[in-house]
Amino acid sequence: MHKTLRRAPVLLAMSAALLAGVLPAHAADPAGNKWQSVLASPLRSDEDRKADEHRKTGEFLSFAEVKPGMKALDVASGGGATATLLAAAVGSKGEVWAQNPKANPKLEQRLGQSTLPNLHAVVADFNDPVPKGTPPLDLITINMSYHDIANTPTDRAAMNKRLYDALKPGGHLVIVDNAAKKGAGLTATKTLHRIDEDTVVDEVTKAGFKVDAKSDYLRAPSDPREKPFFEMNGAPDDKFAVRFVKK
C-alpha cells in the first residue's frame, strides 16, 4: 500500500503530461533497454554508437513509436545514421528510404559496406522527397534537418503536403531540431542553425497534420540558444521533438 501511495504523485504527473501532449524525458523510453539489440546492431557503425548518448537514440525510437515491419522515410538523411537506425529497428519485414537532394558519399559508402537490403538511398528534391512507387508510409522522420531545408529554395508547404499525402492515416511525422529562441521564426536558421519550434508546428499543421505529442528528452534549459549547437563546447544544447499525426 505504501509503495502505491508513493507512486501516485508520479503517475498523476505522467498522466497530466500525457494529457498535455508533452512527454518528460524519463518517460520517453519506459521500457528502459528495450532498444538494446537495435542499438547494438551490426548494421550500425562505431560512429553511430558513439553518438547515441548525446542524441539519446533509444528515446528517439520510443518517441517515434517505431515498430517492426514499418515502412519509413528519413528526409534529409545525410550520411544515413538515422535511416540505418530505423532499418535496424523495423527489421527484415520493414523498409526504409533515405532521401537526400543529391547523392551522399557517406551514405553510399555505408550501403556498400553493409548488408542493408531493407534500406534504400533516394535522390529526390525536397519539394517532392517521397520516392515514386513507395507504399503508404507508417513513419517519416526529419532529424536535425528542418532548419537546413529552410535554408534552401524549397517550397516547404508543398513538401509538407507531399509528406502528409505519403503517410497512412494514423501515420507519424517526427521532427527533431535545434531550438531557437521563442519568436525567432526563421531568423536563426543560417546563423545559428536553429529554428523556432512554433514556426515548425505552424508550417507542418497547415499541411493537415495534428500535433500528437512533444517530448523534452533533448531539452536543455541551461542553453541560452545564442550559439550554433556545434559551438557549445560540450555544453548541453537545446533541441525540441514533435510527433505529428495524419488523422
PDB file of C-alpha atoms in Angstrom:
ATOM      1  CA  MET A   1       0.000   0.000   0.000  1.00  0.00           C
ATOM      2  CA  HIS A   2       2.817   2.376   0.883  1.00  0.00           C
ATOM      3  CA  LYS A   3       4.511   1.707  -2.460  1.00  0.00           C
ATOM      4  CA  THR A   4       1.295   2.532  -4.286  1.00  0.00           C
ATOM      5  CA  LEU A   5       0.904   5.777  -2.362  1.00  0.00           C
ATOM      6  CA  ARG A   6       4.484   6.801  -3.093  1.00  0.00           C
ATOM      7  CA  ARG A   7       3.978   6.148  -6.790  1.00  0.00           C
ATOM      8  CA  ALA A   8       0.688   8.022  -7.008  1.00  0.00           C
ATOM      9  CA  PRO A   9       2.197  11.526  -7.482  1.00  0.00           C
ATOM     10  CA  VAL A  10       4.448  10.192 -10.223  1.00  0.00           C
ATOM     11  CA  LEU A  11       1.558   8.537 -12.012  1.00  0.00           C
ATOM     12  CA  LEU A  12      -0.559  11.674 -11.699  1.00  0.00           C
ATOM     13  CA  ALA A  13       2.270  13.817 -13.093  1.00  0.00           C
ATOM     14  CA  MET A  14       2.775  11.469 -16.027  1.00  0.00           C
ATOM     15  CA  SER A  15      -0.980  11.414 -16.725  1.00  0.00           C
ATOM     16  CA  ALA A  16      -1.048  15.205 -16.757  1.00  0.00           C
ATOM     17  CA  ALA A  17       1.917  15.298 -19.124  1.00  0.00           C
ATOM     18  CA  LEU A  18       0.266  12.824 -21.460  1.00  0.00           C
ATOM     19  CA  LEU A  19      -2.950  14.826 -21.491  1.00  0.00           C
ATOM     20  CA  ALA A  20      -0.913  17.915 -22.368  1.00  0.00           C
ATOM     21  CA  GLY A  21       0.812  16.023 -25.169  1.00  0.00           C
ATOM     22  CA  VAL A  22       4.255  16.512 -23.596  1.00  0.00           C
ATOM     23  CA  LEU A  23       6.344  13.530 -22.555  1.00  0.00           C
ATOM     24  CA  PRO A  24       9.023  14.068 -19.895  1.00  0.00           C
ATOM     25  CA  ALA A  25      12.491  12.817 -20.760  1.00  0.00           C
ATOM     26  CA  HIS A  26      12.400   9.906 -18.314  1.00  0.00           C
ATOM     27  CA  ALA A  27       9.094   8.683 -19.823  1.00  0.00           C
ATOM     28  CA  ALA A  28      10.317   8.691 -23.415  1.00  0.00           C
ATOM     29  CA  ASP A  29      11.684   5.157 -23.135  1.00  0.00           C
ATOM     30  CA  PRO A  30       9.590   3.461 -20.429  1.00  0.00           C
ATOM     31  CA  ALA A  31      10.883   0.016 -21.390  1.00  0.00           C
ATOM     32  CA  GLY A  32      14.422   1.001 -20.442  1.00  0.00           C
ATOM     33  CA  ASN A  33      16.767  -1.082 -22.569  1.00  0.00           C
ATOM     34  CA  LYS A  34      14.082  -2.330 -24.982  1.00  0.00           C
ATOM     35  CA  TRP A  35      16.193  -0.985 -27.856  1.00  0.00           C
ATOM     36  CA  GLN A  36      19.449  -2.571 -26.703  1.00  0.00           C
ATOM     37  CA  SER A  37      19.626  -5.080 -29.561  1.00  0.00           C
ATOM     38  CA  VAL A  38      18.779  -2.384 -32.135  1.00  0.00           C
ATOM     39  CA  LEU A  39      21.444   0.000 -30.820  1.00  0.00           C
ATOM     40  CA  ALA A  40      23.974  -2.841 -30.890  1.00  0.00           C
ATOM     41  CA  SER A  41      23.008  -3.910 -34.419  1.00  0.00           C
ATOM     42  CA  PRO A  42      25.991  -4.690 -36.660  1.00  0.00           C
ATOM     43  CA  LEU A  43      24.278  -2.586 -39.322  1.00  0.00           C
ATOM     44  CA  ARG A  44      25.293   0.495 -37.331  1.00  0.00           C
ATOM     45  CA  SER A  45      28.806   1.937 -37.246  1.00  0.00           C
ATOM     46  CA  ASP A  46      31.040   2.680 -34.261  1.00  0.00           C
ATOM     47  CA  GLU A  47      30.463   6.365 -35.025  1.00  0.00           C
ATOM     48  CA  ASP A  48      26.701   5.822 -34.800  1.00  0.00           C
ATOM     49  CA  ARG A  49      27.042   4.182 -31.390  1.00  0.00           C
ATOM     50  CA  LYS A  50      29.383   6.881 -30.126  1.00  0.00           C
ATOM     51  CA  ALA A  51      26.675   9.479 -30.816  1.00  0.00           C
ATOM     52  CA  ASP A  52      23.931   7.515 -29.014  1.00  0.00           C
ATOM     53  CA  GLU A  53      24.476   9.106 -25.608  1.00  0.00           C
ATOM     54  CA  HIS A  54      24.307  12.659 -26.940  1.00  0.00           C
ATOM     55  CA  ARG A  55      21.432  12.004 -29.347  1.00  0.00           C
ATOM     56  CA  LYS A  56      19.562   9.739 -26.889  1.00  0.00           C
ATOM     57  CA  THR A  57      18.822   7.326 -29.665  1.00  0.00           C
ATOM     58  CA  GLY A  58      16.711   4.892 -27.657  1.00  0.00           C
ATOM     59  CA  GLU A  59      14.443   7.720 -26.548  1.00  0.00           C
ATOM     60  CA  PHE A  60      14.144   8.836 -30.165  1.00  0.00           C
ATOM     61  CA  LEU A  61      12.972   5.370 -31.257  1.00  0.00           C
ATOM     62  CA  SER A  62      10.429   5.241 -28.427  1.00  0.00           C
ATOM     63  CA  PHE A  63       9.115   8.731 -29.139  1.00  0.00           C
ATOM     64  CA  ALA A  64       8.805   7.905 -32.866  1.00  0.00           C
ATOM     65  CA  GLU A  65       6.902   4.741 -31.875  1.00  0.00           C
ATOM     66  CA  VAL A  66       8.965   2.617 -34.253  1.00  0.00           C
ATOM     67  CA  LYS A  67       7.736  -0.951 -34.693  1.00  0.00           C
ATOM     68  CA  PRO A  68       8.963  -3.981 -36.654  1.00  0.00           C
ATOM     69  CA  GLY A  69       7.574  -4.147 -40.175  1.00  0.00           C
ATOM     70  CA  MET A  70       7.100  -0.399 -40.573  1.00  0.00           C
ATOM     71  CA  LYS A  71       7.649   1.447 -43.846  1.00  0.00           C
ATOM     72  CA  ALA A  72       9.588   4.616 -43.098  1.00  0.00           C
ATOM     73  CA  LEU A  73      11.184   7.569 -44.886  1.00  0.00           C
ATOM     74  CA  ASP A  74      14.050   9.602 -43.461  1.00  0.00           C
ATOM     75  CA  VAL A  75      14.117  13.051 -45.101  1.00  0.00           C
ATOM     76  CA  ALA A  76      17.468  14.866 -45.444  1.00  0.00           C
ATOM     77  CA  SER A  77      19.156  11.657 -44.393  1.00  0.00           C
ATOM     78  CA  GLY A  78      22.738  12.853 -44.861  1.00  0.00           C
ATOM     79  CA  GLY A  79      25.157  10.024 -44.126  1.00  0.00           C
ATOM     80  CA  GLY A  80      22.316   7.733 -43.099  1.00  0.00           C
ATOM     81  CA  ALA A  81      22.761   7.393 -39.333  1.00  0.00           C
ATOM     82  CA  THR A  82      19.043   7.801 -38.593  1.00  0.00           C
ATOM     83  CA  ALA A  83      17.974   5.764 -41.617  1.00  0.00           C
ATOM     84  CA  THR A  84      20.250   2.880 -40.598  1.00  0.00           C
ATOM     85  CA  LEU A  85      18.909   3.034 -37.053  1.00  0.00           C
ATOM     86  CA  LEU A  86      15.370   2.831 -38.418  1.00  0.00           C
ATOM     87  CA  ALA A  87      16.334  -0.046 -40.731  1.00  0.00           C
ATOM     88  CA  ALA A  88      17.656  -1.986 -37.747  1.00  0.00           C
ATOM     89  CA  ALA A  89      14.507  -1.192 -35.722  1.00  0.00           C
ATOM     90  CA  VAL A  90      11.894  -2.082 -38.364  1.00  0.00           C
ATOM     91  CA  GLY A  91      13.675  -5.354 -39.128  1.00  0.00           C
ATOM     92  CA  SER A  92      13.691  -7.513 -42.230  1.00  0.00           C
ATOM     93  CA  LYS A  93       9.943  -7.178 -42.761  1.00  0.00           C
ATOM     94  CA  GLY A  94      10.162  -3.385 -42.704  1.00  0.00           C
ATOM     95  CA  GLU A  95      11.622  -0.971 -45.215  1.00  0.00           C
ATOM     96  CA  VAL A  96      13.357   2.417 -45.009  1.00  0.00           C
ATOM     97  CA  TRP A  97      14.083   5.040 -47.649  1.00  0.00           C
ATOM     98  CA  ALA A  98      16.903   7.549 -47.029  1.00  0.00           C
ATOM     99  CA  GLN A  99      16.289  10.727 -49.030  1.00  0.00           C
ATOM    100  CA  ASN A 100      18.865  13.371 -49.954  1.00  0.00           C
ATOM    101  CA  PRO A 101      18.676  16.114 -52.606  1.00  0.00           C
ATOM    102  CA  LYS A 102      21.889  14.753 -54.114  1.00  0.00           C
ATOM    103  CA  ALA A 103      23.912  11.574 -53.687  1.00  0.00           C
ATOM    104  CA  ASN A 104      25.694  11.452 -50.333  1.00  0.00           C
ATOM    105  CA  PRO A 105      29.086   9.687 -50.489  1.00  0.00           C
ATOM    106  CA  LYS A 106      28.954   8.680 -46.828  1.00  0.00           C
ATOM    107  CA  LEU A 107      25.560   7.043 -47.280  1.00  0.00           C
ATOM    108  CA  GLU A 108      26.709   5.295 -50.453  1.00  0.00           C
ATOM    109  CA  GLN A 109      29.774   4.012 -48.595  1.00  0.00           C
ATOM    110  CA  ARG A 110      27.614   2.815 -45.736  1.00  0.00           C
ATOM    111  CA  LEU A 111      25.359   0.893 -48.104  1.00  0.00           C
ATOM    112  CA  GLY A 112      28.332  -0.513 -49.948  1.00  0.00           C
ATOM    113  CA  GLN A 113      29.962  -1.844 -46.795  1.00  0.00           C
ATOM    114  CA  SER A 114      26.930  -3.401 -45.131  1.00  0.00           C
ATOM    115  CA  THR A 115      24.139  -5.794 -45.972  1.00  0.00           C
ATOM    116  CA  LEU A 116      21.152  -3.484 -45.774  1.00  0.00           C
ATOM    117  CA  PRO A 117      18.501  -4.999 -48.051  1.00  0.00           C
ATOM    118  CA  ASN A 118      15.723  -3.005 -46.372  1.00  0.00           C
ATOM    119  CA  LEU A 119      17.442   0.410 -46.702  1.00  0.00           C
ATOM    120  CA  HIS A 120      17.328   2.356 -49.972  1.00  0.00           C
ATOM    121  CA  ALA A 121      19.163   5.549 -50.849  1.00  0.00           C
ATOM    122  CA  VAL A 122      16.935   8.011 -52.689  1.00  0.00           C
ATOM    123  CA  VAL A 123      17.959  11.158 -54.552  1.00  0.00           C
ATOM    124  CA  ALA A 124      14.958  13.478 -54.747  1.00  0.00           C
ATOM    125  CA  ASP A 125      14.197  17.177 -54.454  1.00  0.00           C
ATOM    126  CA  PHE A 126      12.815  18.374 -51.120  1.00  0.00           C
ATOM    127  CA  ASN A 127       9.718  19.669 -52.907  1.00  0.00           C
ATOM    128  CA  ASP A 128       8.830  16.043 -53.638  1.00  0.00           C
ATOM    129  CA  PRO A 129      11.015  13.903 -51.346  1.00  0.00           C
ATOM    130  CA  VAL A 130       8.884  10.764 -51.455  1.00  0.00           C
ATOM    131  CA  PRO A 131      10.243   8.223 -53.954  1.00  0.00           C
ATOM    132  CA  LYS A 132       7.866   7.072 -56.643  1.00  0.00           C
ATOM    133  CA  GLY A 133       6.260   3.710 -56.084  1.00  0.00           C
ATOM    134  CA  THR A 134       6.600   3.612 -52.300  1.00  0.00           C
ATOM    135  CA  PRO A 135       3.689   2.089 -50.403  1.00  0.00           C
ATOM    136  CA  PRO A 136       1.751   4.217 -47.913  1.00  0.00           C
ATOM    137  CA  LEU A 137       4.212   5.019 -45.124  1.00  0.00           C
ATOM    138  CA  ASP A 138       3.919   4.464 -41.386  1.00  0.00           C
ATOM    139  CA  LEU A 139       6.604   6.941 -40.362  1.00  0.00           C
ATOM    140  CA  ILE A 140       8.570   9.904 -41.713  1.00  0.00           C
ATOM    141  CA  THR A 141      11.466  11.450 -39.812  1.00  0.00           C
ATOM    142  CA  ILE A 142      13.329  14.731 -40.239  1.00  0.00           C
ATOM    143  CA  ASN A 143      16.136  14.573 -37.707  1.00  0.00           C
ATOM    144  CA  MET A 144      18.048  17.833 -37.091  1.00  0.00           C
ATOM    145  CA  SER A 145      17.470  18.999 -40.671  1.00  0.00           C
ATOM    146  CA  TYR A 146      14.249  21.023 -40.947  1.00  0.00           C
ATOM    147  CA  HIS A 147      16.276  24.197 -40.330  1.00  0.00           C
ATOM    148  CA  ASP A 148      18.630  23.205 -43.171  1.00  0.00           C
ATOM    149  CA  ILE A 149      15.716  22.692 -45.539  1.00  0.00           C
ATOM    150  CA  ALA A 150      14.530  26.188 -44.586  1.00  0.00           C
ATOM    151  CA  ASN A 151      17.820  27.499 -45.996  1.00  0.00           C
ATOM    152  CA  THR A 152      17.081  26.072 -49.451  1.00  0.00           C
ATOM    153  CA  PRO A 153      14.618  27.331 -52.106  1.00  0.00           C
ATOM    154  CA  THR A 154      12.261  24.502 -51.126  1.00  0.00           C
ATOM    155  CA  ASP A 155       8.538  25.216 -51.069  1.00  0.00           C
ATOM    156  CA  ARG A 156       8.066  23.781 -47.599  1.00  0.00           C
ATOM    157  CA  ALA A 157       4.282  23.985 -47.844  1.00  0.00           C
ATOM    158  CA  ALA A 158       4.448  21.696 -50.891  1.00  0.00           C
ATOM    159  CA  MET A 159       6.951  19.403 -49.154  1.00  0.00           C
ATOM    160  CA  ASN A 160       4.848  19.059 -46.016  1.00  0.00           C
ATOM    161  CA  LYS A 161       1.708  18.348 -48.047  1.00  0.00           C
ATOM    162  CA  ARG A 162       3.603  15.676 -50.000  1.00  0.00           C
ATOM    163  CA  LEU A 163       4.713  14.088 -46.729  1.00  0.00           C
ATOM    164  CA  TYR A 164       1.144  14.199 -45.420  1.00  0.00           C
ATOM    165  CA  ASP A 165      -0.183  12.502 -48.542  1.00  0.00           C
ATOM    166  CA  ALA A 166       2.514   9.797 -48.363  1.00  0.00           C
ATOM    167  CA  LEU A 167       1.524   8.636 -44.882  1.00  0.00           C
ATOM    168  CA  LYS A 168      -1.163   6.156 -43.930  1.00  0.00           C
ATOM    169  CA  PRO A 169      -3.990   7.523 -41.786  1.00  0.00           C
ATOM    170  CA  GLY A 170      -2.578   7.408 -38.277  1.00  0.00           C
ATOM    171  CA  GLY A 171       0.982   7.632 -39.611  1.00  0.00           C
ATOM    172  CA  HIS A 172       3.504   9.900 -37.934  1.00  0.00           C
ATOM    173  CA  LEU A 173       5.917  12.631 -38.953  1.00  0.00           C
ATOM    174  CA  VAL A 174       8.618  13.123 -36.308  1.00  0.00           C
ATOM    175  CA  ILE A 175      10.724  16.287 -36.375  1.00  0.00           C
ATOM    176  CA  VAL A 176      13.685  16.849 -34.066  1.00  0.00           C
ATOM    177  CA  ASP A 177      15.717  20.050 -34.404  1.00  0.00           C
ATOM    178  CA  ASN A 178      17.922  22.620 -32.718  1.00  0.00           C
ATOM    179  CA  ALA A 179      15.789  25.082 -30.776  1.00  0.00           C
ATOM    180  CA  ALA A 180      15.947  28.820 -31.434  1.00  0.00           C
ATOM    181  CA  LYS A 181      14.572  31.377 -29.014  1.00  0.00           C
ATOM    182  CA  LYS A 182      10.797  31.559 -28.911  1.00  0.00           C
ATOM    183  CA  GLY A 183       9.611  34.032 -31.515  1.00  0.00           C
ATOM    184  CA  ALA A 184      12.799  33.760 -33.585  1.00  0.00           C
ATOM    185  CA  GLY A 185      10.925  32.227 -36.522  1.00  0.00           C
ATOM    186  CA  LEU A 186      13.385  31.539 -39.345  1.00  0.00           C
ATOM    187  CA  THR A 187      15.887  34.256 -38.396  1.00  0.00           C
ATOM    188  CA  ALA A 188      18.400  31.848 -36.818  1.00  0.00           C
ATOM    189  CA  THR A 189      18.377  29.043 -39.397  1.00  0.00           C
ATOM    190  CA  LYS A 190      21.532  30.224 -41.191  1.00  0.00           C
ATOM    191  CA  THR A 191      23.458  31.973 -38.434  1.00  0.00           C
ATOM    192  CA  LEU A 192      22.789  29.612 -35.516  1.00  0.00           C
ATOM    193  CA  HIS A 193      21.482  26.523 -37.330  1.00  0.00           C
ATOM    194  CA  ARG A 194      18.418  26.700 -35.077  1.00  0.00           C
ATOM    195  CA  ILE A 195      14.708  27.124 -35.716  1.00  0.00           C
ATOM    196  CA  ASP A 196      11.736  28.228 -33.637  1.00  0.00           C
ATOM    197  CA  GLU A 197       9.611  25.234 -32.636  1.00  0.00           C
ATOM    198  CA  ASP A 198       6.392  27.228 -33.032  1.00  0.00           C
ATOM    199  CA  THR A 199       7.316  28.049 -36.629  1.00  0.00           C
ATOM    200  CA  VAL A 200       7.815  24.369 -37.451  1.00  0.00           C
ATOM    201  CA  VAL A 201       4.498  23.445 -35.829  1.00  0.00           C
ATOM    202  CA  ASP A 202       2.715  26.217 -37.705  1.00  0.00           C
ATOM    203  CA  GLU A 203       4.139  25.189 -41.093  1.00  0.00           C
ATOM    204  CA  VAL A 204       3.533  21.474 -40.636  1.00  0.00           C
ATOM    205  CA  THR A 205      -0.001  21.718 -39.284  1.00  0.00           C
ATOM    206  CA  LYS A 206      -1.000  23.862 -42.254  1.00  0.00           C
ATOM    207  CA  ALA A 207      -0.447  20.735 -44.366  1.00  0.00           C
ATOM    208  CA  GLY A 208      -3.136  18.904 -42.386  1.00  0.00           C
ATOM    209  CA  PHE A 209      -1.051  17.323 -39.622  1.00  0.00           C
ATOM    210  CA  LYS A 210      -2.055  17.469 -35.965  1.00  0.00           C
ATOM    211  CA  VAL A 211       0.428  17.593 -33.098  1.00  0.00           C
ATOM    212  CA  ASP A 212       0.293  14.155 -31.490  1.00  0.00           C
ATOM    213  CA  ALA A 213       2.930  14.642 -28.782  1.00  0.00           C
ATOM    214  CA  LYS A 214       6.017  16.574 -27.779  1.00  0.00           C
ATOM    215  CA  SER A 215       8.952  15.346 -25.713  1.00  0.00           C
ATOM    216  CA  ASP A 216      11.601  17.046 -23.636  1.00  0.00           C
ATOM    217  CA  TYR A 217      14.125  14.200 -23.897  1.00  0.00           C
ATOM    218  CA  LEU A 218      16.610  16.514 -25.652  1.00  0.00           C
ATOM    219  CA  ARG A 219      15.688  19.705 -23.837  1.00  0.00           C
ATOM    220  CA  ALA A 220      18.481  21.713 -22.183  1.00  0.00           C
ATOM    221  CA  PRO A 221      17.026  24.654 -20.217  1.00  0.00           C
ATOM    222  CA  SER A 222      20.553  25.915 -19.469  1.00  0.00           C
ATOM    223  CA  ASP A 223      21.183  26.635 -23.170  1.00  0.00           C
ATOM    224  CA  PRO A 224      20.718  30.385 -23.861  1.00  0.00           C
ATOM    225  CA  ARG A 225      20.195  29.458 -27.545  1.00  0.00           C
ATOM    226  CA  GLU A 226      22.597  32.171 -28.669  1.00  0.00           C
ATOM    227  CA  LYS A 227      25.211  29.974 -30.376  1.00  0.00           C
ATOM    228  CA  PRO A 228      25.193  27.245 -33.026  1.00  0.00           C
ATOM    229  CA  PHE A 229      24.981  23.815 -31.401  1.00  0.00           C
ATOM    230  CA  PHE A 230      28.467  22.987 -32.715  1.00  0.00           C
ATOM    231  CA  GLU A 231      29.979  25.949 -30.856  1.00  0.00           C
ATOM    232  CA  MET A 232      28.640  24.963 -27.445  1.00  0.00           C
ATOM    233  CA  ASN A 233      31.997  23.498 -26.348  1.00  0.00           C
ATOM    234  CA  GLY A 234      30.390  20.427 -24.883  1.00  0.00           C
ATOM    235  CA  ALA A 235      27.619  22.270 -23.024  1.00  0.00           C
ATOM    236  CA  PRO A 236      24.119  20.809 -23.497  1.00  0.00           C
ATOM    237  CA  ASP A 237      22.272  22.300 -26.462  1.00  0.00           C
ATOM    238  CA  ASP A 238      18.511  22.653 -26.516  1.00  0.00           C
ATOM    239  CA  LYS A 239      16.534  20.593 -29.030  1.00  0.00           C
ATOM    240  CA  PHE A 240      12.818  20.025 -29.467  1.00  0.00           C
ATOM    241  CA  ALA A 241      10.995  16.884 -30.579  1.00  0.00           C
ATOM    242  CA  VAL A 242       7.494  16.954 -32.053  1.00  0.00           C
ATOM    243  CA  ARG A 243       5.453  13.993 -33.277  1.00  0.00           C
ATOM    244  CA  PHE A 244       2.739  14.867 -35.780  1.00  0.00           C
ATOM    245  CA  VAL A 245      -0.039  12.539 -36.872  1.00  0.00           C
ATOM    246  CA  LYS A 246      -2.115  12.229 -40.024  1.00  0.00           C
ATOM    247  CA  LYS A 247      -5.710  11.880 -38.862  1.00  0.00           C
TER     248      LYS A 247
END
